């Protein structure tokens, strides 16, 4: 082991829209703060949106409607900002892919993995029906409502995308279920998985 570097964790948390990532990440941060760990949480979409606002984009949900080249530039800027964080635990709330009209676009292409250098990849998952209901019931956001069949397909694509991230980085990936009403338990499972 080298000079305590093993204590520094950069955790990428992915999940398809509405699965409950942000809810779970907030709970994880709350728990780690109680343990006096220095934690920073970065919603990749929010960091990208801060950059996008400078080019006139007005809502967070407009981001995925930009063309691939525009999204790529915003991703790189966001990754560089996050990579400059100094905390013991850096949590990145993001997507393994984004559905665009050109197809499934990777949220973590190799050039971003090389900037971020994550130590762990966690996918938050749930039963397709629960994801469907969470998307439908959450009035605070403007998510695309898609069929249960399409949600199942998205979960399969997510596994494939995250496997590639794991191979490219040499860091482990783990899929964790965020069961209905079990945010606390999901957060504990993630904390346990990353050895904190
Ligand atoms: P996005 O990728 O679009 O940002 P997200 O994965 O971050 O989505 P959240 O905003 O955290 O999703 O959660 C979506 C909705 O699901 C919210 O209304 C949240 O309260 C609810 N939710 C999250 N986890 C659970 C759970 N375990 N049980 C019940 N409801 C949940
Ligand atoms: Mg979110």
mmCIF file of C-alpha atoms and ligand atoms in Angstrom:
data_model
loop_
_atom_site.group_PDB
_atom_site.id
_atom_site.type_symbol
_atom_site.label_atom_id
_atom_site.label_comp_id
_atom_site.label_asym_id
_atom_site.label_seq_id
_atom_site.Cartn_x
_atom_site.Cartn_y
_atom_site.Cartn_z
ATOM 1 C CA UNK A 1 0.000 0.000 0.000
ATOM 2 C CA UNK A 2 1.211 3.490 -0.857
ATOM 3 C CA UNK A 3 1.041 6.321 1.703
ATOM 4 C CA UNK A 4 -2.656 6.086 2.571
ATOM 5 C CA UNK A 5 -3.774 6.725 -1.003
ATOM 6 C CA UNK A 6 -6.095 3.755 -0.566
ATOM 7 C CA UNK A 7 -8.310 6.007 1.604
ATOM 8 C CA UNK A 8 -9.097 8.346 -1.279
ATOM 9 C CA UNK A 9 -12.273 7.198 -3.044
ATOM 10 C CA UNK A 10 -13.762 8.489 -6.245
ATOM 11 C CA UNK A 11 -17.116 6.807 -6.591
ATOM 12 C CA UNK A 12 -19.120 7.000 -9.761
ATOM 13 C CA UNK A 13 -22.798 6.292 -9.132
ATOM 14 C CA UNK A 14 -24.933 5.642 -12.192
ATOM 15 C CA UNK A 15 -28.559 4.749 -12.699
ATOM 16 C CA UNK A 16 -31.242 5.318 -15.281
ATOM 17 C CA UNK A 17 -33.443 8.406 -14.784
ATOM 18 C CA UNK A 18 -35.808 8.165 -11.829
ATOM 19 C CA UNK A 19 -34.185 5.113 -10.216
ATOM 20 C CA UNK A 20 -33.310 7.224 -7.158
ATOM 21 C CA UNK A 21 -29.586 8.025 -7.519
ATOM 22 C CA UNK A 22 -29.735 11.581 -6.200
ATOM 23 C CA UNK A 23 -31.908 10.512 -3.262
ATOM 24 C CA UNK A 24 -29.477 7.708 -2.374
ATOM 25 C CA UNK A 25 -26.365 9.864 -2.904
ATOM 26 C CA UNK A 26 -27.734 12.554 -0.566
ATOM 27 C CA UNK A 27 -28.330 9.889 2.088
ATOM 28 C CA UNK A 28 -24.796 8.505 1.646
ATOM 29 C CA UNK A 29 -23.298 12.010 2.021
ATOM 30 C CA UNK A 30 -25.378 12.613 5.159
ATOM 31 C CA UNK A 31 -24.141 9.354 6.694
ATOM 32 C CA UNK A 32 -20.483 9.952 5.797
ATOM 33 C CA UNK A 33 -20.645 13.513 7.141
ATOM 34 C CA UNK A 34 -21.877 12.092 10.444
ATOM 35 C CA UNK A 35 -18.697 9.968 10.452
ATOM 36 C CA UNK A 36 -16.668 13.182 9.980
ATOM 37 C CA UNK A 37 -15.445 12.159 6.538
ATOM 38 C CA UNK A 38 -14.827 14.946 4.042
ATOM 39 C CA UNK A 39 -17.238 14.307 1.184
ATOM 40 C CA UNK A 40 -18.113 16.156 -1.981
ATOM 41 C CA UNK A 41 -21.045 15.277 -4.196
ATOM 42 C CA UNK A 42 -21.105 16.246 -7.834
ATOM 43 C CA UNK A 43 -24.168 15.790 -9.967
ATOM 44 C CA UNK A 44 -22.526 15.456 -13.355
ATOM 45 C CA UNK A 45 -25.639 16.872 -15.051
ATOM 46 C CA UNK A 46 -25.614 19.919 -12.787
ATOM 47 C CA UNK A 47 -21.921 20.620 -13.363
ATOM 48 C CA UNK A 48 -22.571 20.257 -17.120
ATOM 49 C CA UNK A 49 -25.603 22.520 -16.846
ATOM 50 C CA UNK A 50 -23.501 25.226 -15.170
ATOM 51 C CA UNK A 51 -21.249 25.121 -18.237
ATOM 52 C CA UNK A 52 -24.218 24.915 -20.655
ATOM 53 C CA UNK A 53 -25.894 27.985 -19.149
ATOM 54 C CA UNK A 54 -22.983 30.009 -20.447
ATOM 55 C CA UNK A 55 -24.117 28.969 -23.990
ATOM 56 C CA UNK A 56 -27.773 29.840 -23.402
ATOM 57 C CA UNK A 57 -29.258 26.474 -22.354
ATOM 58 C CA UNK A 58 -32.071 27.281 -19.927
ATOM 59 C CA UNK A 59 -33.227 23.983 -18.359
ATOM 60 C CA UNK A 60 -31.416 20.900 -17.076
ATOM 61 C CA UNK A 61 -33.621 18.590 -19.113
ATOM 62 C CA UNK A 62 -32.648 20.426 -22.329
ATOM 63 C CA UNK A 63 -29.097 19.058 -21.951
ATOM 64 C CA UNK A 64 -29.840 15.634 -23.420
ATOM 65 C CA UNK A 65 -31.448 17.276 -26.464
ATOM 66 C CA UNK A 66 -28.162 18.937 -27.517
ATOM 67 C CA UNK A 67 -26.183 17.253 -30.266
ATOM 68 C CA UNK A 68 -23.456 14.764 -29.359
ATOM 69 C CA UNK A 69 -20.592 17.160 -30.077
ATOM 70 C CA UNK A 70 -22.043 19.830 -27.795
ATOM 71 C CA UNK A 71 -22.632 17.260 -25.016
ATOM 72 C CA UNK A 72 -19.054 15.994 -25.410
ATOM 73 C CA UNK A 73 -17.517 19.419 -24.839
ATOM 74 C CA UNK A 74 -19.682 20.008 -21.773
ATOM 75 C CA UNK A 75 -18.780 16.560 -20.370
ATOM 76 C CA UNK A 76 -15.046 17.247 -20.612
ATOM 77 C CA UNK A 77 -15.341 20.600 -18.851
ATOM 78 C CA UNK A 78 -17.447 19.039 -16.074
ATOM 79 C CA UNK A 79 -14.980 16.147 -15.589
ATOM 80 C CA UNK A 80 -12.056 18.552 -15.279
ATOM 81 C CA UNK A 81 -13.895 20.583 -12.632
ATOM 82 C CA UNK A 82 -14.756 17.455 -10.618
ATOM 83 C CA UNK A 83 -11.253 15.965 -10.964
ATOM 84 C CA UNK A 84 -9.874 19.031 -9.146
ATOM 85 C CA UNK A 85 -11.803 18.140 -5.938
ATOM 86 C CA UNK A 86 -9.678 17.377 -2.872
ATOM 87 C CA UNK A 87 -12.051 15.573 -0.462
ATOM 88 C CA UNK A 88 -11.433 12.058 0.922
ATOM 89 C CA UNK A 89 -14.639 10.823 -0.701
ATOM 90 C CA UNK A 90 -15.737 12.230 -4.046
ATOM 91 C CA UNK A 91 -19.130 11.037 -5.256
ATOM 92 C CA UNK A 92 -20.165 11.561 -8.857
ATOM 93 C CA UNK A 93 -23.899 11.213 -9.567
ATOM 94 C CA UNK A 94 -24.270 10.488 -13.275
ATOM 95 C CA UNK A 95 -25.667 8.220 -16.008
ATOM 96 C CA UNK A 96 -23.934 5.256 -17.690
ATOM 97 C CA UNK A 97 -25.541 6.491 -20.911
ATOM 98 C CA UNK A 98 -27.905 9.122 -22.220
ATOM 99 C CA UNK A 99 -30.691 8.287 -24.683
ATOM 100 C CA UNK A 100 -30.292 10.608 -27.672
ATOM 101 C CA UNK A 101 -31.876 10.537 -31.111
ATOM 102 C CA UNK A 102 -28.509 9.291 -32.395
ATOM 103 C CA UNK A 103 -28.684 6.301 -30.031
ATOM 104 C CA UNK A 104 -27.315 5.460 -26.581
ATOM 105 C CA UNK A 105 -24.515 7.920 -25.853
ATOM 106 C CA UNK A 106 -22.004 6.888 -23.155
ATOM 107 C CA UNK A 107 -22.062 9.016 -20.006
ATOM 108 C CA UNK A 108 -18.526 7.831 -19.233
ATOM 109 C CA UNK A 109 -16.511 7.483 -22.443
ATOM 110 C CA UNK A 110 -12.856 6.552 -22.012
ATOM 111 C CA UNK A 111 -11.633 10.157 -22.280
ATOM 112 C CA UNK A 112 -13.750 11.042 -19.219
ATOM 113 C CA UNK A 113 -12.688 7.948 -17.272
ATOM 114 C CA UNK A 114 -9.060 8.958 -17.820
ATOM 115 C CA UNK A 115 -9.785 12.472 -16.470
ATOM 116 C CA UNK A 116 -11.885 11.303 -13.484
ATOM 117 C CA UNK A 117 -9.966 8.090 -12.592
ATOM 118 C CA UNK A 118 -12.818 6.535 -10.548
ATOM 119 C CA UNK A 119 -11.998 3.923 -7.885
ATOM 120 C CA UNK A 120 -15.508 2.390 -7.811
ATOM 121 C CA UNK A 121 -18.491 2.126 -10.132
ATOM 122 C CA UNK A 122 -21.899 1.606 -8.519
ATOM 123 C CA UNK A 123 -25.101 1.172 -10.509
ATOM 124 C CA UNK A 124 -28.304 1.938 -8.638
ATOM 125 C CA UNK A 125 -31.096 -0.233 -9.975
ATOM 126 C CA UNK A 126 -34.700 -1.112 -9.077
ATOM 127 C CA UNK A 127 -37.616 -3.109 -10.389
ATOM 128 C CA UNK A 128 -38.739 -1.717 -13.774
ATOM 129 C CA UNK A 129 -42.261 -1.023 -12.472
ATOM 130 C CA UNK A 130 -40.846 0.957 -9.525
ATOM 131 C CA UNK A 131 -38.662 3.020 -11.856
ATOM 132 C CA UNK A 132 -41.669 3.676 -14.084
ATOM 133 C CA UNK A 133 -43.729 4.824 -11.075
ATOM 134 C CA UNK A 134 -40.929 7.045 -9.723
ATOM 135 C CA UNK A 135 -40.583 8.759 -13.113
ATOM 136 C CA UNK A 136 -44.324 9.260 -13.351
ATOM 137 C CA UNK A 137 -44.839 10.478 -9.774
ATOM 138 C CA UNK A 138 -41.882 12.872 -9.447
ATOM 139 C CA UNK A 139 -43.361 16.285 -10.344
ATOM 140 C CA UNK A 140 -40.097 18.108 -9.637
ATOM 141 C CA UNK A 141 -38.557 16.897 -12.899
ATOM 142 C CA UNK A 142 -39.498 16.598 -16.555
ATOM 143 C CA UNK A 143 -38.373 13.028 -17.350
ATOM 144 C CA UNK A 144 -39.256 11.121 -20.505
ATOM 145 C CA UNK A 145 -41.922 8.539 -19.692
ATOM 146 C CA UNK A 146 -41.125 5.292 -21.528
ATOM 147 C CA UNK A 147 -42.619 1.764 -21.450
ATOM 148 C CA UNK A 148 -41.641 -0.928 -18.936
ATOM 149 C CA UNK A 149 -40.078 -2.833 -21.864
ATOM 150 C CA UNK A 150 -37.886 0.160 -22.708
ATOM 151 C CA UNK A 151 -36.880 0.528 -19.049
ATOM 152 C CA UNK A 152 -35.760 -3.143 -19.044
ATOM 153 C CA UNK A 153 -33.732 -2.473 -22.192
ATOM 154 C CA UNK A 154 -32.134 0.582 -20.559
ATOM 155 C CA UNK A 155 -31.115 -1.553 -17.547
ATOM 156 C CA UNK A 156 -29.422 -4.041 -19.914
ATOM 157 C CA UNK A 157 -27.609 -1.251 -21.777
ATOM 158 C CA UNK A 158 -26.506 0.197 -18.443
ATOM 159 C CA UNK A 159 -24.862 -3.098 -17.403
ATOM 160 C CA UNK A 160 -23.026 -3.300 -20.714
ATOM 161 C CA UNK A 161 -21.821 0.313 -20.520
ATOM 162 C CA UNK A 162 -20.669 -0.034 -16.913
ATOM 163 C CA UNK A 163 -18.789 -3.284 -17.625
ATOM 164 C CA UNK A 164 -16.756 -1.393 -20.199
ATOM 165 C CA UNK A 165 -16.000 1.371 -17.667
ATOM 166 C CA UNK A 166 -14.786 -1.239 -15.219
ATOM 167 C CA UNK A 167 -12.460 -2.826 -17.780
ATOM 168 C CA UNK A 168 -11.092 0.527 -18.989
ATOM 169 C CA UNK A 169 -10.374 1.786 -15.453
ATOM 170 C CA UNK A 170 -9.458 -1.468 -13.672
ATOM 171 C CA UNK A 171 -11.938 -0.500 -10.924
ATOM 172 C CA UNK A 172 -14.789 -2.738 -9.709
ATOM 173 C CA UNK A 173 -18.461 -2.304 -10.559
ATOM 174 C CA UNK A 174 -21.418 -3.321 -8.417
ATOM 175 C CA UNK A 175 -25.164 -3.185 -9.075
ATOM 176 C CA UNK A 176 -27.241 -2.294 -5.997
ATOM 177 C CA UNK A 177 -31.043 -2.464 -5.764
ATOM 178 C CA UNK A 178 -32.842 0.624 -4.423
ATOM 179 C CA UNK A 179 -36.010 -1.138 -3.261
ATOM 180 C CA UNK A 180 -39.210 0.803 -2.669
ATOM 181 C CA UNK A 181 -39.069 2.694 0.630
ATOM 182 C CA UNK A 182 -35.513 1.436 1.367
ATOM 183 C CA UNK A 183 -33.291 4.453 0.663
ATOM 184 C CA UNK A 184 -31.530 4.056 4.017
ATOM 185 C CA UNK A 185 -30.696 0.403 3.363
ATOM 186 C CA UNK A 186 -29.529 1.161 -0.184
ATOM 187 C CA UNK A 187 -27.186 3.869 1.142
ATOM 188 C CA UNK A 188 -25.754 1.458 3.740
ATOM 189 C CA UNK A 189 -25.173 -1.193 1.056
ATOM 190 C CA UNK A 190 -23.257 1.301 -1.100
ATOM 191 C CA UNK A 191 -21.136 2.507 1.846
ATOM 192 C CA UNK A 192 -20.332 -1.101 2.707
ATOM 193 C CA UNK A 193 -19.449 -1.945 -0.896
ATOM 194 C CA UNK A 194 -16.890 0.843 -1.118
ATOM 195 C CA UNK A 195 -15.300 -0.119 2.172
ATOM 196 C CA UNK A 196 -16.186 3.007 4.201
HETATM 197 P P1 LIG B 1 -32.261 11.454 -12.590
HETATM 198 O O1 LIG B 1 -31.277 10.531 -13.243
HETATM 199 O O2 LIG B 1 -33.338 11.815 -13.562
HETATM 200 O O3 LIG B 1 -31.626 12.613 -11.895
HETATM 201 P P2 LIG B 1 -32.454 10.017 -10.083
HETATM 202 O O4 LIG B 1 -31.994 8.605 -10.305
HETATM 203 O O5 LIG B 1 -31.493 10.950 -9.468
HETATM 204 O O6 LIG B 1 -33.028 10.577 -11.466
HETATM 205 P P3 LIG B 1 -34.188 10.743 -7.894
HETATM 206 O O7 LIG B 1 -34.478 12.156 -8.280
HETATM 207 O O8 LIG B 1 -33.244 10.509 -6.764
HETATM 208 O O9 LIG B 1 -33.758 9.913 -9.192
HETATM 209 O O10 LIG B 1 -35.525 9.975 -7.498
HETATM 210 C C1 LIG B 1 -36.662 9.936 -8.372
HETATM 211 C C2 LIG B 1 -37.927 9.807 -7.536
HETATM 212 O O11 LIG B 1 -37.941 8.544 -6.875
HETATM 213 C C3 LIG B 1 -38.025 10.858 -6.433
HETATM 214 O O12 LIG B 1 -39.369 11.271 -6.343
HETATM 215 C C4 LIG B 1 -37.594 10.093 -5.175
HETATM 216 O O13 LIG B 1 -38.184 10.614 -4.004
HETATM 217 C C5 LIG B 1 -38.099 8.695 -5.469
HETATM 218 N N1 LIG B 1 -37.328 7.616 -4.813
HETATM 219 C C6 LIG B 1 -35.981 7.454 -4.821
HETATM 220 N N2 LIG B 1 -35.612 6.339 -4.171
HETATM 221 C C7 LIG B 1 -36.758 5.774 -3.712
HETATM 222 C C8 LIG B 1 -37.069 4.593 -2.956
HETATM 223 N N3 LIG B 1 -36.126 3.756 -2.512
HETATM 224 N N4 LIG B 1 -38.364 4.344 -2.690
HETATM 225 C C9 LIG B 1 -39.330 5.161 -3.120
HETATM 226 N N5 LIG B 1 -39.126 6.283 -3.830
HETATM 227 C C10 LIG B 1 -37.856 6.594 -4.138
HETATM 228 MG MG1 LIG B 2 -30.713 12.774 -10.125
#
